[in-house]
Each structure stands twice: as C-alpha cells, then as structure tokens.
Amino acid sequence: MKHDDMTRLLDAILCLKTKEELECFFDDLCTIQEINAMVQRFDVALQLDKGLTYSQIAGVTHASTATISRVNRSLVYGAEGYKLAIERMRKTEKGDE
C-alpha cells in the first residue's frame, strides 16, 4: 500500500463525526468477517491490558492463542496505537475530557 493511499483512508476516517457515520463507513469498507476480526483484536487488547492470561482471554473472546499472541506483540513492540486508544477511552469514561 502506498503512503498516499493510507493517508487518504485515514483522512476519510477522521472526517467522520459520529459513531453512526463510522459504522456506515466500515460497513461499506469491510466485510463482516473483517469487522469481526478487528473487533476481536481490540477486545483481546483490552483484556491483555487488564492483565488476563491467554487462556482467560481465549475463554472470553474466543480468539485463538495465535491472535492473542499477535495482539500482545503489538502491545509490547508495536506503534502504541492500541495503548493510545485504550488510554483515551479510559479518560473519556472517567469524564477527564
């Protein structure tokens, strides 16, 4: 994927204003399986952040240990996107924004 292509996609996402608009965009952009995979990965990241074990996470999310390991690797060595999103969600839930 070219950098300009990624930039255009990110710009499109950032211009959407509501959860409903985002849901419509992702419904058009992705298959149900792709959306479910992203939802599952983020849920795994949330569970890892809470300190759950792989077996506990597999029980809650039905993710494979390979998926859990991949998400964990991203949390530890990745670009910190998961961490940033989780942090901001916590602030929003606490009313810090």
GROMACS .gro file of N, CA and C in nm:
model
  291
    1MET      N    1   0.085  -0.118   0.000
    1MET     CA    2   0.000   0.000   0.000
    1MET      C    3   0.089   0.123   0.000
    2LYS      N    4   0.058   0.217  -0.086
    2LYS     CA    5   0.133   0.342  -0.092
    2LYS      C    6   0.093   0.431   0.024
    3HIS      N    7   0.188   0.513   0.067
    3HIS     CA    8   0.164   0.606   0.179
    3HIS      C    9   0.046   0.698   0.150
    4ASP      N   10   0.036   0.749   0.026
    4ASP     CA   11  -0.075   0.839  -0.009
    4ASP      C   12  -0.210   0.770   0.003
    5ASP      N   13  -0.216   0.642  -0.032
    5ASP     CA   14  -0.341   0.567  -0.020
    5ASP      C   15  -0.383   0.556   0.126
    6MET      N   16  -0.287   0.526   0.212
    6MET     CA   17  -0.316   0.515   0.356
    6MET      C   18  -0.358   0.650   0.410
    7THR      N   19  -0.292   0.756   0.368
    7THR     CA   20  -0.326   0.891   0.414
    7THR      C   21  -0.468   0.927   0.376
    8ARG      N   22  -0.508   0.893   0.254
    8ARG     CA   23  -0.646   0.922   0.210
    8ARG      C   24  -0.748   0.847   0.293
    9LEU      N   25  -0.720   0.721   0.322
    9LEU     CA   26  -0.811   0.642   0.404
    9LEU      C   27  -0.821   0.701   0.544
   10LEU      N   28  -0.709   0.734   0.604
   10LEU     CA   29  -0.709   0.793   0.738
   10LEU      C   30  -0.781   0.927   0.739
   11ASP      N   31  -0.760   1.007   0.636
   11ASP     CA   32  -0.832   1.136   0.625
   11ASP      C   33  -0.982   1.114   0.618
   12ALA      N   34  -1.024   1.013   0.542
   12ALA     CA   35  -1.167   0.984   0.530
   12ALA      C   36  -1.224   0.945   0.666
   13ILE      N   37  -1.152   0.862   0.740
   13ILE     CA   38  -1.199   0.820   0.872
   13ILE      C   39  -1.207   0.940   0.966
   14LEU      N   40  -1.106   1.024   0.964
   14LEU     CA   41  -1.103   1.139   1.054
   14LEU      C   42  -1.211   1.243   1.023
   15CYS      N   43  -1.261   1.246   0.900
   15CYS     CA   44  -1.364   1.345   0.868
   15CYS      C   45  -1.503   1.303   0.914
   16LEU      N   46  -1.518   1.177   0.952
   16LEU     CA   47  -1.648   1.131   1.001
   16LEU      C   48  -1.667   1.176   1.144
   17LYS      N   49  -1.791   1.209   1.180
   17LYS     CA   50  -1.815   1.277   1.307
   17LYS      C   51  -1.888   1.195   1.413
   18THR      N   52  -1.965   1.096   1.373
   18THR     CA   53  -2.044   1.022   1.472
   18THR      C   54  -2.015   0.873   1.462
   19LYS      N   55  -2.054   0.800   1.566
   19LYS     CA   56  -2.040   0.655   1.563
   19LYS      C   57  -2.122   0.596   1.449
   20GLU      N   58  -2.238   0.655   1.424
   20GLU     CA   59  -2.325   0.606   1.316
   20GLU      C   60  -2.257   0.623   1.181
   21GLU      N   61  -2.193   0.739   1.159
   21GLU     CA   62  -2.120   0.761   1.034
   21GLU      C   63  -2.005   0.662   1.019
   22LEU      N   64  -1.932   0.640   1.128
   22LEU     CA   65  -1.822   0.543   1.124
   22LEU      C   66  -1.873   0.403   1.096
   23GLU      N   67  -1.984   0.366   1.158
   23GLU     CA   68  -2.041   0.234   1.136
   23GLU      C   69  -2.080   0.216   0.990
   24CYS      N   70  -2.143   0.315   0.931
   24CYS     CA   71  -2.181   0.307   0.789
   24CYS      C   72  -2.057   0.295   0.700
   25PHE      N   73  -1.955   0.373   0.730
   25PHE     CA   74  -1.832   0.370   0.651
   25PHE      C   75  -1.767   0.231   0.658
   26PHE      N   76  -1.752   0.179   0.780
   26PHE     CA   77  -1.688   0.049   0.795
   26PHE      C   78  -1.775  -0.063   0.739
   27ASP      N   79  -1.907  -0.050   0.744
   27ASP     CA   80  -1.996  -0.148   0.681
   27ASP      C   81  -1.973  -0.152   0.530
   28ASP      N   82  -1.951  -0.036   0.471
   28ASP     CA   83  -1.924  -0.029   0.327
   28ASP      C   84  -1.782  -0.075   0.293
   29LEU      N   85  -1.687  -0.041   0.378
   29LEU     CA   86  -1.546  -0.067   0.350
   29LEU      C   87  -1.506  -0.212   0.373
   30CYS      N   88  -1.559  -0.274   0.476
   30CYS     CA   89  -1.512  -0.405   0.521
   30CYS      C   90  -1.621  -0.511   0.512
   31THR      N   91  -1.578  -0.635   0.503
   31THR     CA   92  -1.672  -0.746   0.514
   31THR      C   93  -1.706  -0.765   0.663
   32ILE      N   94  -1.813  -0.839   0.689
   32ILE     CA   95  -1.850  -0.871   0.827
   32ILE      C   96  -1.734  -0.941   0.898
   33GLN      N   97  -1.668  -1.034   0.827
   33GLN     CA   98  -1.556  -1.107   0.886
   33GLN      C   99  -1.441  -1.014   0.923
   34GLU      N  100  -1.412  -0.916   0.837
   34GLU     CA  101  -1.305  -0.821   0.865
   34GLU      C  102  -1.339  -0.735   0.986
   35ILE      N  103  -1.462  -0.690   0.993
   35ILE     CA  104  -1.505  -0.610   1.108
   35ILE      C  105  -1.498  -0.694   1.235
   36ASN      N  106  -1.549  -0.817   1.229
   36ASN     CA  107  -1.545  -0.905   1.346
   36ASN      C  108  -1.402  -0.932   1.391
   37ALA      N  109  -1.310  -0.947   1.296
   37ALA     CA  110  -1.170  -0.970   1.331
   37ALA      C  111  -1.111  -0.848   1.402
   38MET      N  112  -1.142  -0.729   1.354
   38MET     CA  113  -1.093  -0.607   1.419
   38MET      C  114  -1.152  -0.591   1.559
   39VAL      N  115  -1.281  -0.618   1.570
   39VAL     CA  116  -1.349  -0.610   1.700
   39VAL      C  117  -1.283  -0.708   1.797
   40GLN      N  118  -1.260  -0.830   1.751
   40GLN     CA  119  -1.200  -0.932   1.837
   40GLN      C  120  -1.059  -0.891   1.880
   41ARG      N  121  -0.978  -0.840   1.787
   41ARG     CA  122  -0.841  -0.799   1.820
   41ARG      C  123  -0.841  -0.688   1.924
   42PHE      N  124  -0.931  -0.591   1.909
   42PHE     CA  125  -0.934  -0.482   2.007
   42PHE      C  126  -0.982  -0.534   2.142
   43ASP      N  127  -1.077  -0.625   2.141
   43ASP     CA  128  -1.123  -0.685   2.267
   43ASP      C  129  -1.009  -0.760   2.335
   44VAL      N  130  -0.930  -0.832   2.256
   44VAL     CA  131  -0.813  -0.901   2.311
   44VAL      C  132  -0.717  -0.799   2.372
   45ALA      N  133  -0.693  -0.688   2.305
   45ALA     CA  134  -0.604  -0.584   2.358
   45ALA      C  135  -0.656  -0.532   2.492
   46LEU      N  136  -0.787  -0.511   2.502
   46LEU     CA  137  -0.846  -0.464   2.628
   46LEU      C  138  -0.825  -0.566   2.739
   47GLN      N  139  -0.842  -0.694   2.706
   47GLN     CA  140  -0.826  -0.799   2.807
   47GLN      C  141  -0.679  -0.814   2.849
   48LEU      N  142  -0.588  -0.804   2.753
   48LEU     CA  143  -0.445  -0.808   2.786
   48LEU      C  144  -0.408  -0.690   2.875
   49ASP      N  145  -0.463  -0.576   2.844
   49ASP     CA  146  -0.436  -0.456   2.925
   49ASP      C  147  -0.484  -0.474   3.069
   50LYS      N  148  -0.590  -0.552   3.087
   50LYS     CA  149  -0.642  -0.580   3.221
   50LYS      C  150  -0.558  -0.684   3.294
   51GLY      N  151  -0.466  -0.749   3.222
   51GLY     CA  152  -0.380  -0.847   3.285
   51GLY      C  153  -0.430  -0.990   3.281
   52LEU      N  154  -0.531  -1.018   3.201
   52LEU     CA  155  -0.582  -1.154   3.190
   52LEU      C  156  -0.480  -1.245   3.122
   53THR      N  157  -0.487  -1.374   3.153
   53THR     CA  158  -0.400  -1.472   3.089
   53THR      C  159  -0.455  -1.506   2.950
   54TYR      N  160  -0.370  -1.570   2.870
   54TYR     CA  161  -0.412  -1.612   2.737
   54TYR      C  162  -0.535  -1.702   2.745
   55SER      N  163  -0.535  -1.796   2.838
   55SER     CA  164  -0.649  -1.889   2.846
   55SER      C  165  -0.776  -1.817   2.889
   56GLN      N  166  -0.764  -1.722   2.981
   56GLN     CA  167  -0.881  -1.642   3.020
   56GLN      C  168  -0.933  -1.561   2.901
   57ILE      N  169  -0.840  -1.500   2.826
   57ILE     CA  170  -0.879  -1.418   2.710
   57ILE      C  171  -0.944  -1.505   2.604
   58ALA      N  172  -0.889  -1.623   2.580
   58ALA     CA  173  -0.948  -1.715   2.481
   58ALA      C  174  -1.090  -1.751   2.522
   59GLY      N  175  -1.112  -1.771   2.651
   59GLY     CA  176  -1.245  -1.804   2.700
   59GLY      C  177  -1.344  -1.691   2.683
   60VAL      N  178  -1.299  -1.569   2.702
   60VAL     CA  179  -1.387  -1.451   2.693
   60VAL      C  180  -1.411  -1.410   2.548
   61THR      N  181  -1.303  -1.409   2.467
   61THR     CA  182  -1.313  -1.353   2.331
   61THR      C  183  -1.327  -1.459   2.221
   62HIS      N  184  -1.298  -1.585   2.256
   62HIS     CA  185  -1.295  -1.695   2.158
   62HIS      C  186  -1.186  -1.675   2.053
   63ALA      N  187  -1.088  -1.591   2.085
   63ALA     CA  188  -0.974  -1.571   1.996
   63ALA      C  189  -0.877  -1.687   2.010
   64SER      N  190  -0.806  -1.717   1.902
   64SER     CA  191  -0.704  -1.820   1.908
   64SER      C  192  -0.582  -1.766   1.983
   65THR      N  193  -0.500  -1.859   2.032
   65THR     CA  194  -0.379  -1.814   2.100
   65THR      C  195  -0.286  -1.741   2.003
   66ALA      N  196  -0.292  -1.775   1.874
   66ALA     CA  197  -0.212  -1.704   1.774
   66ALA      C  198  -0.256  -1.558   1.764
   67THR      N  199  -0.387  -1.534   1.765
   67THR     CA  200  -0.438  -1.396   1.761
   67THR      C  201  -0.401  -1.321   1.887
   68ILE      N  202  -0.415  -1.388   2.000
   68ILE     CA  203  -0.381  -1.323   2.127
   68ILE      C  204  -0.233  -1.287   2.129
   69SER      N  205  -0.149  -1.379   2.083
   69SER     CA  206  -0.005  -1.355   2.078
   69SER      C  207   0.028  -1.239   1.985
   70ARG      N  208  -0.039  -1.233   1.871
   70ARG     CA  209  -0.016  -1.125   1.774
   70ARG      C  210  -0.053  -0.990   1.834
   71VAL      N  211  -0.167  -0.983   1.902
   71VAL     CA  212  -0.209  -0.858   1.965
   71VAL      C  213  -0.113  -0.821   2.077
   72ASN      N  214  -0.071  -0.921   2.155
   72ASN     CA  215   0.024  -0.894   2.263
   72ASN      C  216   0.155  -0.838   2.208
   73ARG      N  217   0.202  -0.895   2.099
   73ARG     CA  218   0.324  -0.846   2.034
   73ARG      C  219   0.307  -0.701   1.992
   74SER      N  220   0.190  -0.667   1.941
   74SER     CA  221   0.163  -0.527   1.902
   74SER      C  222   0.161  -0.435   2.024
   75LEU      N  223   0.105  -0.485   2.133
   75LEU     CA  224   0.102  -0.404   2.256
   75LEU      C  225   0.243  -0.379   2.309
   76VAL      N  226   0.328  -0.479   2.299
   76VAL     CA  227   0.462  -0.467   2.355
   76VAL      C  228   0.559  -0.397   2.260
   77TYR      N  229   0.555  -0.433   2.133
   77TYR     CA  230   0.655  -0.385   2.037
   77TYR      C  231   0.598  -0.297   1.925
   78GLY      N  232   0.468  -0.274   1.925
   78GLY     CA  233   0.404  -0.205   1.814
   78GLY      C  234   0.416  -0.053   1.819
   79ALA      N  235   0.333   0.011   1.743
   79ALA     CA  236   0.334   0.156   1.728
   79ALA      C  237   0.257   0.227   1.838
   80GLU      N  238   0.209   0.153   1.937
   80GLU     CA  239   0.136   0.204   2.053
   80GLU      C  240  -0.004   0.257   2.021
   81GLY      N  241  -0.059   0.213   1.908
   81GLY     CA  242  -0.195   0.252   1.872
   81GLY      C  243  -0.299   0.197   1.968
   82TYR      N  244  -0.284   0.069   2.003
   82TYR     CA  245  -0.377   0.010   2.100
   82TYR      C  246  -0.370   0.087   2.231
   83LYS      N  247  -0.248   0.109   2.280
   83LYS     CA  248  -0.230   0.176   2.409
   83LYS      C  249  -0.293   0.315   2.409
   84LEU      N  250  -0.272   0.389   2.302
   84LEU     CA  251  -0.328   0.524   2.292
   84LEU      C  252  -0.481   0.520   2.294
   85ALA      N  253  -0.539   0.429   2.218
   85ALA     CA  254  -0.685   0.419   2.214
   85ALA      C  255  -0.741   0.379   2.350
   86ILE      N  256  -0.678   0.282   2.414
   86ILE     CA  257  -0.725   0.237   2.545
   86ILE      C  258  -0.714   0.349   2.648
   87GLU      N  259  -0.602   0.419   2.647
   87GLU     CA  260  -0.582   0.533   2.738
   87GLU      C  261  -0.690   0.640   2.719
   88ARG      N  262  -0.714   0.675   2.594
   88ARG     CA  263  -0.813   0.780   2.565
   88ARG      C  264  -0.954   0.735   2.600
   89MET      N  265  -0.984   0.608   2.579
   89MET     CA  266  -1.116   0.557   2.617
   89MET      C  267  -1.134   0.565   2.768
   90ARG      N  268  -1.029   0.532   2.843
   90ARG     CA  269  -1.037   0.541   2.989
   90ARG      C  270  -1.064   0.685   3.034
   91LYS      N  271  -0.994   0.779   2.973
   91LYS     CA  272  -1.014   0.920   3.008
   91LYS      C  273  -1.156   0.963   2.979
   92THR      N  274  -1.208   0.921   2.864
   92THR     CA  275  -1.344   0.955   2.825
   92THR      C  276  -1.445   0.895   2.921
   93GLU      N  277  -1.422   0.768   2.960
   93GLU     CA  278  -1.513   0.702   3.054
   93GLU      C  279  -1.511   0.769   3.191
   94LYS      N  280  -1.395   0.820   3.231
   94LYS     CA  281  -1.384   0.888   3.361
   94LYS      C  282  -1.435   1.031   3.354
   95GLY      N  283  -1.457   1.082   3.233
   95GLY     CA  284  -1.501   1.221   3.218
   95GLY      C  285  -1.388   1.321   3.225
   96ASP      N  286  -1.265   1.275   3.197
   96ASP     CA  287  -1.149   1.362   3.201
   96ASP      C  288  -1.136   1.450   3.077
   97GLU      N  289  -1.220   1.430   2.978
   97GLU     CA  290  -1.207   1.512   2.857
   97GLU      C  291  -1.306   1.626   2.858
   0.00000   0.00000   0.00000
